[in-house]
Short mmCIF file of C-alpha atoms and ligand atoms in Angstrom, two decimals:
data_model
loop_
_atom_site.label_atom_id
_atom_site.label_comp_id
_atom_site.label_asym_id
_atom_site.label_seq_id
_atom_site.Cartn_x
_atom_site.Cartn_y
_atom_site.Cartn_z
CA UNK W 102 -26.33 -3.10 17.17
CA UNK W 103 -24.40 -0.48 14.74
CA UNK W 104 -21.13 0.69 16.96
CA UNK W 105 -20.82 4.18 16.38
CA UNK W 106 -17.41 5.98 16.09
CA UNK W 107 -17.24 8.42 19.00
CA UNK W 108 -13.81 9.77 18.67
CA UNK W 109 -13.33 12.68 16.64
CA UNK W 110 -10.99 12.79 13.65
CA UNK W 111 -7.45 12.98 15.26
CA UNK W 112 -4.94 15.22 13.67
CA UNK W 113 -1.55 14.42 15.96
CA UNK W 114 0.17 17.33 17.57
CA UNK W 115 2.50 18.87 15.68
CA UNK W 116 5.45 21.08 15.58
CA UNK W 117 5.53 24.41 13.54
CA UNK W 118 6.80 23.74 9.98
CA UNK W 119 8.69 20.90 8.36
CA UNK W 120 11.93 19.30 9.67
CA UNK W 121 14.93 19.13 7.30
CA UNK W 122 16.16 15.53 7.99
CA UNK W 123 19.15 15.84 5.35
CA UNK W 124 20.97 18.29 3.23
CA UNK W 125 23.16 17.27 0.33
CA UNK W 126 26.40 18.45 0.07
CA UNK W 127 27.07 21.24 -2.35
CA UNK W 128 23.50 21.71 -2.89
CA UNK W 129 21.35 24.86 -2.70
CA UNK W 130 20.39 24.03 0.72
CA UNK W 131 23.98 23.38 1.83
CA UNK W 132 24.72 26.65 0.12
CA UNK W 133 22.35 28.86 2.36
CA UNK W 134 23.37 26.96 5.40
CA UNK W 135 20.56 25.00 5.95
CA UNK W 136 21.17 21.88 8.23
CA UNK W 137 19.62 18.87 9.47
CA UNK W 138 17.29 19.85 12.51
CA UNK W 139 16.26 23.21 11.08
CA UNK W 140 12.53 23.71 10.41
CA UNK W 141 11.25 25.56 7.68
CA UNK W 142 7.91 27.62 9.05
CA UNK W 143 7.16 29.59 6.14
CA UNK W 144 8.01 30.03 2.31
CA UNK W 145 6.76 33.75 0.73
CA UNK W 146 5.07 34.14 3.67
CA UNK W 147 2.80 30.93 3.36
CA UNK W 148 2.88 28.61 6.28
CA UNK W 149 4.29 25.12 5.35
CA UNK W 150 2.99 22.15 7.53
CA UNK W 151 4.76 19.29 5.86
CA UNK W 152 6.76 18.60 2.82
CA UNK W 153 4.24 18.40 0.59
CA UNK W 154 3.44 22.03 1.49
CA UNK W 155 6.83 23.01 1.06
CA UNK W 156 7.17 21.31 -2.23
CA UNK W 157 3.69 22.84 -3.27
CA UNK W 158 4.81 26.48 -2.19
CA UNK W 159 8.33 26.41 -3.79
CA UNK W 160 7.36 24.86 -7.49
CA UNK W 161 7.93 27.05 -9.79
CA UNK W 162 9.39 29.87 -7.76
CA UNK W 163 12.57 31.33 -8.46
CA UNK W 164 12.74 34.01 -5.90
CA UNK W 165 12.52 32.88 -2.65
CA UNK W 166 11.80 34.02 1.04
CA UNK W 167 12.09 31.32 3.73
CA UNK W 168 11.27 31.56 7.24
CA UNK W 169 13.53 29.21 9.09
CA UNK W 170 13.62 28.06 13.22
CA UNK W 171 16.94 27.08 13.43
CA UNK W 172 18.03 23.94 15.20
CA UNK W 173 20.12 26.32 17.77
CA UNK W 174 16.42 27.84 18.34
CA UNK W 175 17.31 30.71 16.16
CA UNK W 176 14.78 32.45 14.00
CA UNK W 177 16.47 33.07 10.25
CA UNK W 178 15.13 34.82 7.33
CA UNK W 179 16.68 33.53 4.14
CA UNK W 180 15.96 35.33 0.95
CA UNK W 181 17.39 33.49 -2.26
CA UNK W 182 17.36 33.12 -5.84
CA UNK W 183 17.36 29.91 -7.64
CA UNK W 184 17.51 28.71 -11.26
CA UNK W 185 13.78 27.24 -12.39
CA UNK W 186 13.59 23.47 -11.14
CA UNK W 187 16.50 23.57 -9.03
CA UNK W 188 16.41 20.93 -6.26
CA UNK W 189 17.42 22.33 -2.86
CA UNK W 190 19.04 19.18 -2.05
CA UNK W 191 16.59 18.44 1.11
CA UNK W 192 14.93 15.38 2.71
CA UNK W 193 12.19 16.14 4.80
CA UNK W 194 10.66 14.19 8.20
CA UNK W 195 8.11 11.47 7.22
CA UNK W 196 4.34 13.03 7.30
CA UNK W 197 2.62 11.84 10.64
CA UNK W 198 -0.37 10.11 9.61
CA UNK W 199 -3.34 11.77 10.90
CA UNK W 200 -5.85 8.84 12.55
CA UNK W 201 -9.54 7.87 11.44
CA UNK W 202 -12.67 8.21 13.38
CA UNK W 203 -14.19 4.73 12.24
CA UNK W 204 -14.79 1.48 13.88
CA UNK W 205 -14.78 -0.79 10.87
CA UNK W 206 -15.69 -4.20 11.86
CA UNK W 207 -12.83 -5.60 9.53
CA UNK W 208 -10.15 -3.10 10.78
CA UNK W 209 -6.93 -5.07 10.29
CA UNK W 210 -6.24 -3.22 13.47
CA UNK W 211 -8.68 -5.64 15.58
CA UNK W 212 -6.86 -8.44 14.02
CA UNK W 213 -3.14 -8.13 15.49
CA UNK W 214 -2.26 -10.02 18.59
CA UNK W 215 -1.07 -7.59 21.42
CA UNK W 216 2.30 -7.69 20.73
CA UNK W 217 2.64 -6.70 17.01
CA UNK W 218 4.68 -4.10 15.85
CA UNK W 219 3.14 -0.51 17.09
CA UNK W 220 2.88 0.69 13.36
CA UNK W 221 0.18 -2.38 12.94
CA UNK W 222 -1.93 -0.18 14.81
CA UNK W 223 -1.71 3.04 13.15
CA UNK W 224 -5.34 3.68 11.96
CA UNK W 225 -4.58 6.11 9.43
CA UNK W 226 -7.03 7.97 7.16
CA UNK W 227 -5.01 10.29 5.35
CA UNK W 228 -5.41 12.37 1.88
CA UNK W 229 -1.74 13.05 1.81
CA UNK W 230 -0.74 9.54 2.15
CA UNK W 231 -3.63 8.58 -0.68
CA UNK W 232 -2.19 10.90 -2.95
CA UNK W 233 1.43 9.59 -2.08
CA UNK W 234 1.14 6.04 -1.53
CA UNK W 235 -2.42 4.90 -2.22
CA UNK W 236 -3.33 4.46 1.13
CA UNK W 237 -7.19 4.27 1.09
CA UNK W 238 -9.24 6.84 3.39
CA UNK W 239 -13.22 6.92 3.94
CA UNK W 240 -13.35 10.25 3.64
CA UNK W 241 -16.24 10.20 6.48
CA UNK W 242 -14.04 12.56 8.65
CA UNK W 243 -12.43 14.82 6.11
CA UNK W 244 -12.04 18.08 7.19
CA UNK W 245 -12.77 21.38 5.03
CA UNK W 246 -9.08 22.59 5.31
CA UNK W 247 -8.30 18.98 3.93
CA UNK W 248 -10.78 19.34 1.21
CA UNK W 249 -9.72 22.55 -0.23
CA UNK W 250 -6.09 21.23 0.13
CA UNK W 251 -6.39 18.48 -2.43
CA UNK W 252 -8.42 20.48 -4.98
CA UNK W 253 -5.67 23.64 -4.77
CA UNK W 254 -2.50 21.20 -4.46
CA UNK W 255 -3.98 18.50 -7.08
CA UNK W 256 -3.25 16.10 -4.48
CA UNK W 257 -4.94 13.43 -7.35
CA UNK W 258 -5.45 10.68 -7.46
CA UNK W 259 -7.27 9.72 -4.29
CA UNK W 260 -8.01 6.08 -3.20
CA UNK W 261 -11.22 5.98 -1.35
CA UNK W 262 -12.64 3.16 0.66
CA UNK W 263 -16.31 3.10 -0.13
CA UNK W 264 -17.16 -0.59 0.53
CA UNK W 265 -20.87 -0.06 -0.20
CA UNK W 266 -22.74 2.60 -1.80
CA UNK W 267 -25.91 1.64 -0.15
CA UNK W 268 -25.61 4.10 2.80
CA UNK W 269 -27.11 1.85 5.61
CA UNK W 270 -24.52 -0.70 4.66
CA UNK W 271 -21.59 1.60 4.49
CA UNK W 272 -22.64 2.85 8.41
CA UNK W 273 -22.68 -0.71 9.25
CA UNK W 274 -19.52 -1.73 8.06
CA UNK W 275 -17.76 1.62 9.29
CA UNK W 276 -19.47 1.81 12.49
CA UNK W 277 -20.47 5.36 11.78
CA UNK W 278 -23.97 6.74 11.82
CA UNK W 279 -25.38 7.05 8.35
CA UNK W 280 -24.58 11.00 7.97
CA UNK W 281 -21.34 10.48 8.40
CA UNK W 282 -21.20 7.20 6.12
CA UNK W 283 -22.74 9.36 3.20
CA UNK W 284 -19.90 10.93 1.30
CA UNK W 285 -21.89 11.88 -1.77
CA UNK W 286 -21.42 15.37 -1.08
CA UNK W 287 -17.30 14.72 -0.66
CA UNK W 288 -17.16 12.85 -3.92
CA UNK W 289 -18.60 15.01 -5.83
CA UNK W 290 -16.71 17.87 -4.72
CA UNK W 291 -13.49 15.79 -5.52
CA UNK W 292 -14.90 14.79 -8.64
CA UNK W 293 -16.34 18.23 -9.90
CA UNK W 294 -12.61 19.48 -9.23
CA UNK W 295 -11.26 17.09 -11.81
CA UNK W 296 -9.47 14.76 -8.81
CA UNK W 297 -8.93 11.20 -10.20
CA UNK W 298 -10.76 8.73 -7.68
CA UNK W 299 -10.16 4.89 -7.56
CA UNK W 300 -12.56 3.45 -5.03
CA UNK W 301 -12.06 0.01 -3.09
CA UNK W 302 -14.48 -2.50 -1.71
CA UNK W 303 -13.21 -5.09 1.37
CA UNK W 304 -15.79 -8.00 0.43
CA UNK W 305 -17.61 -9.05 3.49
CA UNK W 306 -19.78 -12.13 2.86
CA UNK W 307 -23.53 -11.70 3.80
CA UNK W 308 -22.77 -7.59 4.36
CA UNK W 309 -21.68 -6.25 1.17
CA UNK W 310 -22.02 -8.58 -1.40
CA UNK W 311 -24.47 -9.77 -3.83
CA UNK W 312 -26.93 -7.27 -4.71
CA UNK W 313 -25.08 -4.73 -2.62
CA UNK W 314 -21.81 -5.69 -4.68
CA UNK W 315 -24.14 -5.07 -8.05
CA UNK W 316 -25.23 -1.74 -7.12
CA UNK W 317 -22.27 -0.30 -5.63
CA UNK W 318 -19.97 -1.51 -8.76
CA UNK W 319 -23.12 0.36 -10.90
CA UNK W 320 -23.11 3.51 -9.04
CA UNK W 321 -19.05 3.76 -8.95
CA UNK W 322 -19.01 2.97 -13.19
CA UNK W 323 -21.93 5.62 -13.64
CA UNK W 324 -19.24 7.99 -12.39
CA UNK W 325 -16.44 6.64 -15.09
CA UNK W 326 -14.00 7.75 -16.13
CA UNK W 327 -14.28 10.45 -13.24
CA UNK W 328 -13.85 7.22 -10.76
CA UNK W 329 -11.44 5.63 -12.65
CA UNK W 330 -11.63 1.94 -11.09
CA UNK W 331 -12.85 -0.24 -8.29
CA UNK W 332 -11.09 -2.98 -6.78
CA UNK W 333 -13.06 -5.55 -5.03
CA UNK W 334 -10.72 -7.26 -1.92
CA UNK W 335 -11.92 -10.05 0.26
CA UNK W 336 -12.22 -9.57 4.00
CA UNK W 337 -9.27 -11.10 6.05
CA UNK W 338 -9.53 -12.43 9.34
CA UNK W 339 -6.90 -13.23 11.77
CA UNK W 340 -7.59 -15.39 14.63
CA UNK W 341 -7.57 -12.51 16.85
CA UNK W 342 -10.82 -11.15 14.78
CA UNK W 343 -13.32 -12.77 16.16
CA UNK W 344 -16.51 -10.34 15.65
CA UNK W 345 -19.25 -12.55 15.13
CA UNK W 346 -20.63 -10.34 12.53
CA UNK W 347 -18.02 -11.19 10.03
CA UNK W 348 -18.04 -14.47 8.09
CA UNK W 349 -14.80 -16.06 6.68
CA UNK W 350 -14.44 -16.13 2.95
CA UNK W 351 -14.32 -19.50 1.70
CA UNK W 352 -13.36 -20.58 -1.84
CA UNK W 353 -16.71 -21.34 -2.99
CA UNK W 354 -17.58 -17.69 -2.22
CA UNK W 355 -15.08 -16.74 -4.39
CA UNK W 356 -16.04 -18.55 -6.95
CA UNK W 357 -19.54 -17.32 -6.89
CA UNK W 358 -17.75 -13.61 -6.66
CA UNK W 359 -15.98 -14.37 -10.05
CA UNK W 360 -19.39 -15.36 -11.68
CA UNK W 361 -20.78 -12.51 -10.69
CA UNK W 362 -18.48 -9.86 -11.65
CA UNK W 363 -17.46 -11.13 -14.83
CA UNK W 364 -21.03 -10.74 -15.70
CA UNK W 365 -20.84 -7.17 -14.50
CA UNK W 366 -17.39 -7.07 -16.42
CA UNK W 367 -18.77 -8.10 -19.60
CA UNK W 368 -21.82 -5.32 -19.39
CA UNK W 369 -19.01 -2.64 -18.63
CA UNK W 370 -16.66 -3.44 -21.12
CA UNK W 371 -19.70 -3.00 -23.60
CA UNK W 372 -20.88 0.15 -22.15
CA UNK W 373 -17.90 1.96 -21.09
CA UNK W 374 -14.91 -0.07 -22.31
CA UNK W 375 -12.99 -1.09 -19.79
CA UNK W 376 -13.45 -3.92 -17.05
CA UNK W 377 -13.68 -1.23 -14.12
CA UNK W 378 -14.15 -3.52 -11.42
CA UNK W 379 -11.16 -5.37 -10.96
CA UNK W 380 -10.95 -8.50 -8.20
CA UNK W 381 -8.05 -9.11 -6.18
CA UNK W 382 -5.66 -11.88 -6.91
CA UNK W 383 -6.67 -13.37 -3.36
CA UNK W 384 -9.82 -14.00 -4.93
CA UNK W 385 -8.78 -16.32 -7.89
CA UNK W 386 -6.16 -17.81 -6.09
CA UNK W 387 -8.59 -19.05 -3.24
CA UNK W 388 -11.11 -19.89 -5.75
CA UNK W 389 -8.13 -22.29 -7.71
CA UNK W 390 -9.39 -20.01 -10.84
CA UNK W 391 -6.94 -18.79 -13.15
CA UNK W 392 -5.75 -15.07 -13.06
CA UNK W 393 -6.99 -13.22 -15.97
CA UNK W 394 -4.61 -12.02 -18.67
CA UNK W 395 -2.68 -8.93 -18.83
CA UNK W 396 -5.30 -6.89 -21.18
CA UNK W 397 -7.85 -7.27 -18.00
CA UNK W 398 -5.96 -5.19 -15.77
CA UNK W 399 -5.60 -2.10 -18.16
CA UNK W 400 -2.30 -0.39 -16.41
CA UNK W 401 -2.58 -2.03 -13.49
CA UNK W 402 -4.66 1.11 -11.55
CA UNK W 403 -4.81 -0.79 -8.29
CA UNK W 404 -1.76 -3.38 -8.46
CA UNK W 405 -0.67 -1.87 -4.86
CA UNK W 406 -3.61 -3.25 -3.16
CA UNK W 407 -2.75 -6.64 -4.37
CA UNK W 408 -5.13 -6.19 -7.67
CA UNK W 409 -3.19 -7.63 -10.89
CA UNK W 410 -0.12 -8.42 -9.21
CA UNK W 411 0.28 -11.77 -9.83
CA UNK W 412 -0.53 -11.42 -13.32
CA UNK W 413 2.42 -8.40 -13.73
CA UNK W 414 4.76 -10.75 -11.57
CA UNK W 415 4.35 -13.59 -14.21
CA UNK W 416 4.70 -11.41 -17.10
CA UNK W 417 7.96 -9.73 -15.57
CA UNK W 418 9.13 -13.06 -14.59
CA UNK W 419 8.71 -14.39 -18.08
CA UNK W 420 10.35 -11.57 -19.68
CA UNK W 421 13.66 -12.13 -17.57
CA UNK W 422 13.77 -15.57 -18.04
CA UNK W 423 13.63 -14.57 -21.88
CA UNK W 424 16.57 -12.09 -21.53
CA UNK W 425 18.49 -14.78 -19.42
CA UNK W 426 18.19 -17.24 -22.20
CA UNK W 427 19.21 -14.86 -24.86
CA UNK W 428 22.31 -14.12 -22.79
CA UNK W 429 22.68 -17.64 -22.31
CA UNK W 430 22.97 -17.61 -18.48
CA UNK W 431 23.21 -20.34 -16.11
CA UNK W 432 22.36 -20.27 -12.48
CA UNK W 433 24.33 -23.68 -11.31
CA UNK W 434 25.66 -21.64 -8.26
CA UNK W 435 21.90 -20.74 -7.18
CA UNK W 436 20.99 -23.24 -4.79
CA UNK W 437 18.51 -22.00 -2.18
CA UNK W 438 14.65 -21.62 -0.83
CA UNK W 439 12.27 -19.02 -1.64
CA UNK W 440 10.00 -18.52 1.37
CA UNK W 441 6.35 -17.03 0.61
CA UNK W 442 2.84 -17.66 1.77
CA UNK W 443 0.88 -20.48 1.18
CA UNK W 444 -1.56 -18.45 -1.10
CA UNK W 445 1.57 -17.60 -3.82
CA UNK W 446 3.19 -20.65 -3.18
CA UNK W 447 1.57 -22.75 -5.93
CA UNK W 448 1.99 -19.63 -8.30
CA UNK W 449 5.87 -19.41 -7.99
CA UNK W 450 6.38 -23.21 -7.49
CA UNK W 451 5.82 -23.74 -11.29
CA UNK W 452 7.65 -20.85 -12.70
CA UNK W 453 10.57 -21.49 -10.34
CA UNK W 454 10.44 -25.28 -11.48
CA UNK W 455 10.70 -24.18 -15.16
CA UNK W 456 14.05 -21.98 -14.05
CA UNK W 457 15.59 -24.62 -12.67
CA UNK W 458 15.26 -26.86 -15.34
CA UNK W 459 15.95 -24.07 -17.88
CA UNK W 460 19.33 -22.68 -16.15
CA UNK W 461 20.65 -25.29 -14.11
CA UNK W 462 19.71 -23.85 -10.47
CA UNK W 463 18.37 -25.97 -7.72
CA UNK W 464 16.22 -23.39 -6.22
CA UNK W 465 12.74 -24.78 -4.16
CA UNK W 466 9.75 -22.87 -2.99
CA UNK W 467 8.49 -23.21 0.70
CA UNK W 468 4.82 -21.84 1.51
CA UNK W 469 4.80 -21.86 4.67
CA UNK W 470 1.78 -21.23 7.25
CA UNK W 471 1.17 -17.57 9.28
CA UNK W 472 0.82 -19.31 12.94
CA UNK W 473 1.34 -15.60 14.46
CA UNK W 474 -1.67 -14.03 12.92
CA UNK W 475 -3.50 -17.51 11.97
CA UNK W 476 -7.24 -16.89 10.71
CA UNK W 477 -7.06 -17.09 6.69
CA UNK W 478 -3.84 -14.63 6.90
CA UNK W 479 -1.61 -16.46 3.80
CA UNK W 480 -0.19 -13.53 1.98
CA UNK W 481 3.94 -13.56 2.11
CA UNK W 482 4.36 -9.92 3.54
CA UNK W 483 2.88 -10.95 6.88
CA UNK W 484 5.03 -13.55 7.81
CA UNK W 485 6.93 -13.62 11.03
CA UNK W 486 10.50 -14.41 12.32
CA UNK W 487 8.73 -17.73 14.48
CA UNK W 488 7.24 -19.02 11.36
CA UNK W 489 10.34 -18.63 9.41
CA UNK W 490 11.82 -20.85 12.50
CA UNK W 491 9.07 -23.43 12.57
CA UNK W 492 9.62 -24.12 8.65
CA UNK W 493 13.12 -25.14 9.27
CA UNK W 494 13.20 -28.55 8.14
CA UNK W 495 11.55 -27.42 4.88
CA UNK W 496 14.50 -25.09 4.15
CA UNK W 497 17.32 -26.74 2.19
CA UNK W 498 20.43 -25.21 -0.25
CA UNK W 499 22.63 -22.18 0.64
CA UNK W 500 20.61 -19.61 1.31
CA UNK W 501 17.09 -18.22 2.09
CA UNK W 502 15.17 -15.61 -0.08
CA UNK W 503 12.51 -14.10 1.94
CA UNK W 504 9.64 -11.10 0.82
CA UNK W 505 11.16 -7.82 1.88
CA UNK W 506 7.56 -6.76 3.35
CA UNK W 507 8.59 -9.27 6.43
CA UNK W 508 10.94 -6.36 7.91
CA UNK W 509 10.33 -2.97 8.75
CA UNK W 510 11.25 -0.37 6.10
CA UNK W 511 13.90 1.30 8.09
CA UNK W 512 15.31 -1.46 10.03
CA UNK W 513 15.99 -5.48 9.81
CA UNK W 514 12.85 -6.03 12.43
CA UNK W 515 10.10 -8.74 11.71
CA UNK W 516 6.43 -8.26 12.69
CA UNK W 517 7.20 -10.61 16.04
CA UNK W 518 9.90 -8.11 16.86
CA UNK W 519 12.40 -11.19 15.99
CA UNK W 520 15.89 -9.60 14.08
CA UNK W 521 17.10 -10.65 10.90
CA UNK W 522 19.90 -11.97 12.61
CA UNK W 523 18.45 -14.03 15.22
CA UNK W 524 16.40 -15.87 12.37
CA UNK W 525 19.73 -16.62 10.59
CA UNK W 526 21.46 -17.83 13.43
CA UNK W 527 18.26 -20.07 13.61
CA UNK W 528 18.40 -21.35 10.50
CA UNK W 529 22.08 -21.20 10.23
CA UNK W 530 21.94 -19.75 6.59
CA UNK W 531 22.06 -16.22 5.10
CA UNK W 532 18.55 -14.88 4.95
CA UNK W 533 18.28 -11.98 2.10
CA UNK W 534 14.85 -10.38 1.95
CA UNK W 535 13.76 -9.40 -1.57
CA UNK W 536 11.02 -7.48 -3.08
CA UNK W 537 8.49 -9.86 -5.34
CA UNK W 538 9.79 -7.37 -8.54
CA UNK W 539 13.23 -8.09 -7.58
CA UNK W 540 13.35 -11.72 -7.72
CA UNK W 541 14.05 -12.75 -11.40
CA UNK W 542 16.60 -9.97 -11.41
CA UNK W 543 18.30 -11.24 -8.04
CA UNK W 544 18.33 -15.11 -9.01
CA UNK W 545 19.63 -13.81 -12.38
CA UNK W 546 22.41 -11.57 -11.00
CA UNK W 547 25.69 -13.37 -10.19
CA UNK W 548 25.59 -11.86 -6.65
CA UNK W 549 26.75 -14.99 -4.31
CA UNK W 550 23.75 -15.35 -2.26
CA UNK W 551 25.24 -17.66 -0.12
S1 LIG X 896 -10.32 -0.27 8.55
FE1 LIG X 896 -9.30 2.09 8.14
S2 LIG X 896 -10.79 3.10 8.20
FE2 LIG X 896 -11.67 1.40 9.51
S3 LIG X 896 -11.15 1.61 11.51
FE3 LIG X 896 -9.73 0.67 10.50
S4 LIG X 896 -8.12 2.17 9.55
FE4 LIG X 896 -10.06 3.01 10.53
#
């Protein structure tokens, strides 16, 4: 049975205008006496809904009239002149994501434990966040207003979760009816307007693989270069998503997908000059196959989706290591443990071993199991405080480096609600959150990590 979404597209209730959260001292914003808590309602008579609207409506304008609702409740109209491109010095409230109206079989929200951080349950489907951060949307409930906004404000590129170009298969995966699943009209409008699209497929064994995948890649590639790339990433299951319609991804499945997609890539390279369809790193790692070379990924169009991240990291690591050698650096003072997921640990370990041999450091890599989400979750960013504590005996040295994605972006809290200082007390060592890309720099820095 198909599950049909019954909820309409929900736009969160919002107040008029956009709120200023910070004003840089001595900036233009401070000069016109605007303060945190004030809301900009209109720019030159045009309504402002969020900071993207503010950016768009002020761009290129030197004479401006701002309608402002002051924090005090007063309404101001501010007339000002500014130099071309002069910054206002404002920081604005974050965009509140608009929610999706789908019931995807594999939705990550279904795979969360009940007590997981609230933000993990946000089902965002927001073309603004797609443009700003590369979040994927399905376009199944895009409104005319949103469509016009993308086109008028040039919110390009857009990242679209296609999953399958076979409408019935797409409808099944998304839990919507065929009419909603068919986004050919929406896609054509975006492409005809010159909006760049990157597509994504979440590959679910037995549903959108094999011939369906073949058709999806070829259909999307027929729109190249208007559609620039398609990222193919594997279904991830936690122990909480037990939907019987889903089959877990296995190493054998990953090997078959690599074989299938490599052949398609070869044909596409000959036809359009690019691989176009790029497999997520996880597929290679789980299959135990080598990660493709740098040239395979072009300009890494979907790296944030875990496509080419490992290759890029290895390149960056090698470059930093060479720089360190040229400078004759030594790292004898660095004795600690780098914690990561079980998927990435085999990639990182040999690099760190070579680093130790060259620079005299004593660093070890601990790939730890994710007991909080369970299932086949093995990525570093989803590890929790509990997972770290249960791996205590595998931690050695004077400090611990953890992936910064383990923490909330604005607070030192882990996905299971545990605070960073609780973990430090439990482990009895300093714990430093580090971005993967920053790892070589942090290790080569002279900062005392202990
Ligand atoms: S996977 Fe995305 S589009 Fe599908 S239900 Fe979840 S949030 Fe919505």
